[in-house]
XYZ file of N, CA and C in Angstrom:
585
model
N 6.536 -8.384 -17.020
C 5.840 -6.963 -16.861
C 5.269 -6.921 -15.197
N 5.184 -5.871 -14.584
C 4.731 -5.979 -13.141
C 3.314 -6.152 -13.155
N 2.737 -6.666 -11.846
C 1.270 -7.235 -11.871
C 0.860 -6.286 -10.550
N -0.548 -6.100 -10.764
C -0.988 -5.878 -9.827
C -1.991 -7.102 -9.388
N -2.185 -7.097 -8.229
C -3.165 -8.265 -7.683
C -4.601 -7.557 -7.465
N -5.528 -7.672 -7.808
C -6.931 -7.338 -7.453
C -7.543 -8.571 -6.751
N -7.807 -8.615 -5.285
C -8.495 -9.906 -4.794
C -9.762 -9.536 -4.753
N -10.694 -10.617 -4.901
C -11.945 -10.426 -5.212
C -12.809 -11.609 -4.439
N -13.544 -11.348 -3.548
C -14.920 -12.114 -3.211
C -16.061 -12.171 -4.245
N -15.993 -11.455 -5.200
C -17.139 -11.156 -6.125
C -18.072 -10.463 -5.810
N -17.975 -9.760 -4.522
C -18.805 -8.885 -4.076
C -18.785 -7.637 -4.684
N -19.882 -6.533 -4.451
C -19.723 -5.358 -4.514
C -18.667 -4.390 -4.272
N -18.038 -4.554 -2.885
C -17.113 -3.973 -2.121
C -16.027 -4.523 -3.224
N -15.529 -6.193 -3.380
C -14.462 -6.150 -3.907
C -14.329 -5.754 -5.690
N -15.520 -5.416 -6.121
C -15.729 -4.992 -7.770
C -14.815 -3.378 -7.406
N -15.303 -2.562 -6.366
C -14.504 -1.425 -5.974
C -13.148 -1.156 -6.078
N -12.635 -2.535 -5.194
C -11.340 -2.389 -5.180
C -10.626 -2.721 -6.474
N -11.436 -3.521 -7.646
C -10.871 -3.836 -9.140
C -10.665 -2.929 -9.848
N -11.791 -1.849 -9.405
C -11.951 -0.689 -10.645
C -10.558 0.362 -10.046
N -10.286 0.357 -8.732
C -9.522 0.889 -8.132
C -7.782 0.316 -8.866
N -7.907 -0.504 -9.080
C -6.701 -1.555 -9.419
C -6.413 -1.183 -10.972
N -7.467 -0.963 -11.664
C -7.334 -0.653 -13.248
C -6.941 0.725 -13.037
N -7.034 1.693 -12.325
C -6.783 3.139 -12.311
C -5.605 3.099 -11.852
N -4.799 2.296 -11.048
C -3.539 2.283 -10.371
C -2.745 1.595 -11.651
N -3.216 0.609 -12.587
C -2.242 -0.343 -13.274
C -1.918 0.762 -14.457
N -2.875 1.667 -14.702
C -2.363 2.782 -15.704
C -1.039 3.369 -15.562
N -1.048 3.928 -14.272
C 0.161 5.043 -14.107
C 1.385 4.116 -13.569
N 1.064 2.742 -12.881
C 2.198 1.884 -12.557
C 2.841 1.111 -13.717
N 2.221 1.212 -14.974
C 2.642 0.374 -16.148
C 2.654 -1.235 -15.722
N 1.204 -1.593 -15.301
C 1.201 -3.110 -14.641
C -0.008 -3.649 -15.295
N 0.108 -4.945 -15.310
C -0.930 -5.428 -15.574
C -1.730 -6.286 -14.551
N -3.255 -6.521 -14.801
C -3.821 -6.980 -13.345
C -4.249 -8.535 -13.465
N -4.388 -8.966 -12.248
C -4.419 -10.667 -11.980
C -5.714 -10.562 -11.015
N -6.999 -10.662 -11.538
C -8.260 -10.856 -10.625
C -8.116 -12.058 -9.664
N -7.813 -11.955 -8.662
C -7.860 -13.303 -7.913
C -8.789 -13.531 -6.880
N -9.498 -14.650 -7.084
C -10.370 -15.350 -6.260
C -9.848 -16.542 -5.480
N -10.348 -16.951 -4.414
C -9.797 -18.192 -3.437
C -10.732 -18.773 -2.860
N -11.273 -19.891 -2.670
C -12.231 -20.627 -1.676
C -11.457 -21.900 -0.972
N -11.996 -22.082 0.012
C -11.544 -22.956 0.973
C -12.340 -24.099 0.737
N -11.860 -25.412 0.719
C -12.327 -26.712 0.188
C -12.778 -27.341 1.490
N -13.885 -27.962 1.094
C -14.255 -28.824 2.231
C -13.878 -30.122 2.476
N -13.603 -30.600 3.787
C -12.654 -31.850 3.774
C -13.936 -32.900 3.389
N -13.498 -34.001 2.723
C -14.090 -34.938 2.450
C -13.512 -36.327 2.638
N -14.262 -37.078 3.574
C -13.493 -38.375 4.130
C -13.733 -39.615 3.113
N -12.669 -40.331 3.018
C -12.706 -41.516 1.831
C -14.078 -42.005 1.504
N -14.279 -42.452 2.645
C -15.538 -43.378 3.057
C -16.985 -42.613 2.472
N -16.739 -41.182 2.497
C -17.838 -40.613 1.951
C -17.547 -39.953 0.738
N -17.046 -40.953 -0.322
C -16.318 -40.418 -1.670
C -17.746 -39.898 -2.791
N -19.247 -40.233 -2.177
C -20.079 -39.386 -3.166
C -20.478 -38.263 -2.106
N -19.994 -37.528 -1.076
C -20.336 -36.620 -0.538
C -20.648 -35.420 -1.259
N -21.964 -34.783 -0.885
C -22.452 -33.699 -1.932
C -21.396 -32.451 -1.712
N -20.824 -32.496 -0.582
C -19.925 -31.240 -0.590
C -18.935 -31.213 -1.477
N -18.200 -32.635 -2.289
C -17.451 -32.501 -3.689
C -18.099 -31.807 -4.792
N -19.183 -32.446 -4.842
C -20.010 -31.791 -5.882
C -20.303 -30.043 -5.762
N -20.548 -29.905 -4.349
C -21.025 -28.493 -4.068
C -19.889 -27.461 -4.652
N -18.604 -28.273 -4.062
C -17.208 -27.516 -4.508
C -17.012 -27.188 -6.065
N -17.261 -28.282 -6.678
C -16.872 -28.415 -8.210
C -17.857 -27.187 -8.892
N -19.115 -27.217 -8.432
C -20.070 -26.329 -9.034
C -19.563 -24.710 -8.323
N -19.233 -24.769 -7.223
C -18.627 -23.086 -6.611
C -17.421 -22.706 -7.661
N -16.621 -23.539 -7.973
C -15.613 -23.363 -8.550
C -15.694 -22.845 -9.683
N -16.612 -23.676 -10.866
C -16.897 -23.425 -12.081
C -18.146 -21.950 -11.899
N -18.783 -21.780 -10.978
C -19.354 -20.385 -10.730
C -18.395 -19.415 -10.548
N -17.616 -19.533 -9.704
C -16.329 -18.398 -9.454
C -15.592 -18.304 -10.784
N -15.205 -18.920 -11.638
C -14.584 -18.698 -12.723
C -15.562 -17.763 -13.885
N -16.781 -18.078 -13.870
C -17.880 -17.498 -14.718
C -18.041 -16.448 -14.116
N -18.064 -15.956 -12.781
C -18.237 -14.734 -12.194
C -17.025 -14.152 -12.278
N -15.532 -14.541 -12.127
C -14.136 -13.766 -12.538
C -14.418 -13.329 -13.999
N -14.952 -13.913 -14.799
C -14.965 -13.799 -16.244
C -15.883 -12.399 -16.537
N -16.976 -12.399 -15.976
C -18.171 -11.557 -15.991
C -17.284 -10.148 -15.188
N -16.713 -10.085 -14.289
C -15.749 -9.240 -13.638
C -15.043 -8.576 -14.478
N -14.295 -9.404 -15.105
C -13.293 -8.808 -16.434
C -13.780 -8.153 -17.224
N -14.895 -8.820 -17.794
C -15.642 -8.024 -18.912
C -16.525 -6.631 -18.483
N -16.500 -6.343 -17.351
C -16.848 -5.467 -16.850
C -16.030 -4.064 -16.417
N -14.999 -4.809 -16.382
C -13.599 -3.766 -16.123
C -12.807 -3.500 -17.561
N -12.979 -4.127 -18.641
C -12.425 -4.037 -19.796
C -12.835 -2.539 -20.567
N -13.864 -2.042 -20.409
C -14.373 -0.675 -20.547
C -13.645 0.157 -19.752
N -13.542 -0.153 -18.340
C -12.837 1.092 -17.543
C -11.085 1.206 -18.222
N -10.733 -0.072 -18.778
C -9.171 -0.187 -18.970
C -8.958 0.880 -20.241
N -10.119 0.388 -21.215
C -10.023 1.339 -22.448
C -10.019 2.720 -22.471
N -10.963 3.206 -21.272
C -11.052 4.632 -20.885
C -10.173 5.260 -20.193
N -8.967 4.367 -19.987
C -7.847 5.287 -19.405
C -6.883 6.182 -20.313
N -6.588 7.188 -20.055
C -5.465 8.068 -20.707
C -4.982 7.298 -21.780
N -4.785 7.884 -22.922
C -3.895 7.389 -24.101
C -2.514 7.032 -23.565
N -1.794 8.115 -22.698
C -0.498 7.776 -21.991
C -0.387 6.938 -21.256
N -1.694 6.621 -20.376
C -1.502 5.234 -19.602
C -1.407 4.164 -20.224
N -0.763 3.056 -19.430
C -0.537 1.829 -19.672
C -2.323 1.267 -19.994
N -2.307 0.161 -20.761
C -3.772 -0.409 -20.909
C -3.497 -1.566 -20.543
N -4.013 -2.309 -19.262
C -3.360 -3.610 -18.683
C -4.376 -4.505 -19.424
N -3.646 -5.932 -19.519
C -4.191 -7.010 -19.851
C -4.816 -7.442 -18.334
N -5.592 -8.240 -18.424
C -6.598 -8.643 -17.017
C -6.484 -10.270 -17.189
N -5.908 -10.882 -16.203
C -5.914 -12.335 -16.103
C -6.781 -12.913 -14.960
N -7.769 -13.726 -15.054
C -8.364 -14.152 -14.238
C -7.961 -15.404 -13.760
N -7.796 -15.917 -11.972
C -7.084 -16.748 -11.293
C -8.193 -17.271 -10.161
N -7.996 -18.454 -9.787
C -8.552 -18.751 -8.596
C -7.459 -19.836 -8.359
N -7.857 -19.599 -6.636
C -7.230 -20.490 -5.777
C -7.924 -21.277 -4.893
N -7.567 -22.721 -4.248
C -8.213 -22.855 -3.201
C -7.552 -23.050 -1.812
N -8.135 -22.652 -0.762
C -7.109 -22.620 0.379
C -7.390 -21.302 0.951
N -6.857 -20.857 2.023
C -6.775 -19.527 2.772
C -6.106 -18.846 1.924
N -6.538 -17.559 2.028
C -5.823 -16.518 1.166
C -4.801 -15.960 1.514
N -4.353 -15.964 2.883
C -3.144 -15.797 2.797
C -2.022 -16.282 2.051
N -1.834 -17.803 2.562
C -0.883 -18.528 1.555
C -0.980 -18.708 0.177
N -2.028 -18.526 -0.256
C -2.646 -18.288 -1.350
C -1.514 -17.395 -2.216
N -1.661 -16.014 -1.486
C -1.113 -14.844 -1.778
C 0.605 -15.058 -2.148
N 0.773 -15.554 -0.855
C 2.410 -15.661 -0.802
C 2.684 -16.924 -1.701
N 2.055 -17.528 -2.251
C 2.523 -18.590 -3.487
C 2.433 -17.634 -4.752
N 1.466 -17.075 -4.775
C 1.281 -16.102 -6.024
C 2.313 -15.292 -5.971
N 2.858 -14.457 -5.359
C 4.010 -13.629 -5.190
C 5.267 -13.990 -5.557
N 5.637 -15.725 -5.241
C 6.705 -16.335 -5.468
C 6.885 -16.609 -6.903
N 5.872 -16.450 -7.769
C 5.748 -16.882 -8.983
C 5.871 -15.897 -10.246
N 5.068 -14.547 -9.599
C 4.671 -13.437 -10.056
C 5.322 -12.196 -10.071
N 5.661 -11.291 -10.866
C 6.393 -9.834 -10.334
C 5.167 -9.006 -9.890
N 4.614 -9.298 -8.759
C 3.672 -8.578 -8.196
C 4.088 -7.193 -7.389
N 3.615 -6.071 -8.184
C 3.735 -4.665 -7.655
C 3.003 -4.050 -6.226
N 1.888 -4.579 -6.383
C 0.952 -4.243 -5.441
C -0.191 -5.244 -5.136
N -0.846 -5.069 -4.258
C -2.179 -5.820 -3.750
C -3.343 -5.010 -3.500
N -4.357 -5.192 -4.209
C -5.576 -4.339 -4.079
C -6.712 -4.994 -3.310
N -7.284 -4.871 -2.413
C -8.476 -5.451 -1.748
C -9.382 -4.694 -1.024
N -10.490 -4.985 -1.116
C -11.657 -4.063 -0.502
C -11.405 -4.398 0.925
N -12.068 -3.246 2.012
C -11.966 -3.383 3.164
C -12.897 -4.404 3.857
N -12.808 -4.995 5.032
C -13.721 -5.917 5.595
C -14.881 -5.454 5.506
N -15.617 -6.557 5.129
C -17.522 -6.266 5.536
C -17.652 -7.490 6.350
N -18.740 -7.361 6.980
C -19.159 -8.372 8.310
C -19.096 -7.778 9.768
N -19.854 -8.346 10.598
C -19.586 -7.898 12.009
C -18.166 -8.475 12.439
N -17.630 -7.962 13.429
C -16.401 -8.078 14.028
C -16.499 -9.555 14.935
N -17.899 -10.096 15.299
C -17.900 -11.461 15.569
C -17.791 -12.309 14.553
N -18.213 -11.977 13.294
C -17.862 -12.762 12.032
C -16.171 -12.919 11.733
N -15.467 -11.772 12.197
C -14.213 -11.961 12.023
C -13.426 -12.548 13.360
N -13.827 -12.626 14.325
C -13.487 -13.430 15.319
C -13.376 -14.840 14.973
N -14.818 -15.132 14.674
C -14.931 -16.789 14.077
C -14.063 -17.249 12.900
N -14.193 -16.181 11.905
C -13.703 -16.822 10.643
C -12.346 -16.179 10.335
N -11.694 -15.524 11.001
C -10.589 -14.475 10.840
C -10.711 -13.320 9.878
N -9.424 -12.847 9.441
C -9.599 -11.725 8.668
C -8.743 -12.010 7.465
N -9.145 -11.770 6.441
C -8.388 -12.020 5.093
C -7.423 -10.802 5.010
N -8.012 -9.736 5.566
C -6.817 -8.496 5.415
C -5.798 -8.772 6.228
N -5.697 -9.109 7.262
C -4.360 -9.354 7.929
C -3.682 -10.570 7.726
N -4.490 -11.506 7.238
C -3.955 -12.878 6.570
C -2.900 -12.295 5.428
N -3.589 -11.632 4.673
C -2.734 -11.336 3.353
C -1.407 -10.243 3.654
N -1.844 -9.335 4.945
C -0.812 -8.335 5.492
C 0.155 -9.427 5.815
N 0.063 -10.468 6.501
C 0.984 -11.202 7.203
C 1.946 -12.122 6.350
N 1.216 -12.535 5.123
C 2.010 -13.251 4.354
C 2.365 -12.491 3.030
N 2.796 -11.450 3.083
C 3.212 -10.507 2.012
C 4.393 -9.723 2.244
N 5.107 -9.138 1.506
C 6.102 -8.207 1.660
C 5.956 -7.048 0.615
N 4.743 -7.094 0.075
C 4.297 -5.851 -0.882
C 3.447 -5.167 -0.012
N 2.969 -4.093 -1.059
C 2.152 -3.001 -0.273
C 0.698 -3.378 -0.721
N 0.112 -3.280 0.184
C -1.383 -3.593 0.233
C -2.414 -2.578 0.429
N -2.976 -2.335 -0.746
C -3.877 -0.935 -0.638
C -5.602 -1.797 -0.230
N -5.646 -1.053 0.655
C -7.421 -1.273 0.971
C -8.371 -0.257 0.816
N -9.495 -0.631 0.029
C -10.317 0.354 -0.548
C -11.843 0.163 0.453
N -11.832 1.335 1.275
C -13.049 1.029 2.368
C -14.252 0.945 1.536
N -15.209 0.323 2.560
C -16.446 0.238 1.937
C -17.241 1.283 1.424
N -17.895 1.645 0.338
C -18.722 2.532 -0.229
C -17.790 3.924 -0.348
N -16.722 4.036 -0.267
C -15.818 4.883 -0.826
C -14.571 4.487 -1.830
N -15.179 4.737 -3.196
C -14.076 4.364 -4.228
C -12.933 5.511 -4.161
N -11.754 5.003 -4.795
C -10.512 5.307 -4.851
C -10.864 6.659 -5.429
N -10.537 8.082 -5.175
C -10.672 9.002 -5.913
C -8.990 9.551 -6.152
N -9.000 10.635 -6.965
C -7.775 11.300 -7.256
C -7.081 11.766 -6.080
N -5.688 11.144 -5.623
C -4.779 11.350 -4.273
C -4.598 12.931 -4.399
N -4.505 13.465 -3.200
C -4.021 14.823 -2.765
C -3.051 14.901 -2.047
N -3.201 14.056 -0.919
C -2.502 14.024 0.179
C -2.067 12.501 0.608
N -1.042 11.957 0.844
C -1.138 10.621 1.690
C -0.051 11.109 2.939
N -0.803 10.520 3.974
C -0.129 10.565 5.391
C 0.511 9.247 5.720
N 1.853 9.160 6.005
C 2.177 7.803 6.555
C 2.737 8.199 7.958
N 2.522 7.299 9.034
C 2.885 7.431 10.472
C 4.030 6.696 10.763
N 5.058 6.990 10.960
C 6.205 6.164 11.266
C 7.254 6.217 12.521
N 7.888 5.227 12.772
C 9.014 5.246 13.654
C 10.407 5.530 13.061
N 10.400 5.620 11.935
C 11.396 5.953 11.090
C 12.324 4.467 11.155
N 11.887 3.495 11.163
C 12.849 2.253 11.114
C 13.003 1.905 9.441
N 13.828 1.045 9.366
C 14.117 0.760 7.955
C 12.905 0.317 7.180
N 11.744 -0.583 7.504
C 11.182 -0.735 6.869
C 10.000 0.298 6.451
N 9.706 1.556 7.331
C 9.213 2.657 6.871
C 10.055 3.540 5.991
N 11.263 3.683 6.251
C 11.864 4.255 5.209
C 11.665 3.610 3.746
N 11.822 2.503 3.586
C 11.498 1.829 2.034
C 10.256 2.320 1.975
N 9.267 2.188 2.644
C 7.726 2.744 2.294
C 7.712 3.914 1.945
N 8.497 4.690 2.770
C 8.564 6.358 2.218
C 8.932 6.635 0.870
N 9.996 5.892 0.558
C 10.788 5.964 -0.792
C 9.781 5.121 -1.543
N 8.965 4.512 -1.517
C 8.109 3.693 -2.464
C 6.854 4.923 -2.580
N 6.115 5.362 -1.546
C 5.631 6.376 -1.576
C 5.909 7.494 -2.198
N 7.348 8.051 -2.329
C 7.450 9.132 -3.034
C 7.523 9.055 -4.322
N 7.862 7.371 -4.604
C 7.528 7.101 -6.409
C 6.120 7.407 -6.799
N 5.244 6.815 -5.885
C 3.962 7.079 -6.233
C 3.431 8.327 -6.451
N 3.985 9.210 -5.145
C 3.699 10.360 -5.468
C 3.934 11.352 -6.706
N 5.240 11.042 -7.399
C 5.648 11.648 -8.636
C 4.517 10.844 -9.649
N 4.022 9.828 -9.818
C 3.346 9.322 -10.736
C 1.864 9.851 -10.468
N 1.615 10.192 -9.500
C -0.115 10.337 -9.332
C -0.138 11.713 -8.660
N 0.935 12.479 -8.437
C 0.828 14.024 -8.238
C 0.405 14.245 -6.924
N 0.662 13.368 -5.920
C 0.133 13.682 -4.688
C 1.317 14.488 -3.803
N 0.800 14.881 -2.504
C 2.052 15.309 -1.324
C 2.126 14.172 -0.347
N 3.017 13.911 0.189
C 3.210 13.074 1.249
C 3.356 13.713 2.389
N 2.730 13.351 3.630
C 2.891 14.172 4.830
C 3.632 12.872 5.589
N 4.714 13.351 6.298
C 5.134 12.112 7.123
C 5.122 12.579 8.604
N 4.340 11.783 9.428
C 4.303 11.980 11.022
C 5.304 11.081 11.836
N 5.895 11.681 12.600
C 7.050 10.747 13.193
C 6.267 10.315 14.359
N 5.806 9.142 14.967
C 5.248 8.391 15.980
C 6.410 7.619 16.757
N 6.122 7.950 18.020
C 7.324 7.247 18.891
C 6.469 6.877 20.079
N 6.590 5.134 20.358
C 5.738 4.584 20.942
C 6.708 4.260 22.780
């Protein structure tokens, strides 16, 4: 069965994205994977008792608990979907390492239809220093990535606009959006852009 991956850093913004993934799962006949990842702290062998290793284990355990709590909050939304819609099962997963490579590995093992994530938060300076998870995910996948803007939950779609130079990848995207348009009953506006 197809899967939608809802990326979460366990913030309110990512919860909003997970709620959007529930709504999408009903129409796309897909189950959900709630996915959270964290970056491991390097530990040198001579510092085996380093507190970082303990903090990492505590963080991983807390992350699992928070993922399960998020799942419990999403279950009523799944139950509230229309009877005709698919009622997704929700699987909680954690990874260790940078998000982009983790997503690439997940996609190689699972039939992922789409990735849903919250828009970036934080200042531009933080993204220069730490990098952008959004860019990393997009660079490591060939699946559609839906980015939910902060404080703007996904509403019923009426019109979707795609800017395209009509290359082969964009034509595939138009076909995909056409399929989604039939499922969600929205109009597609195609804007031809030439650089």
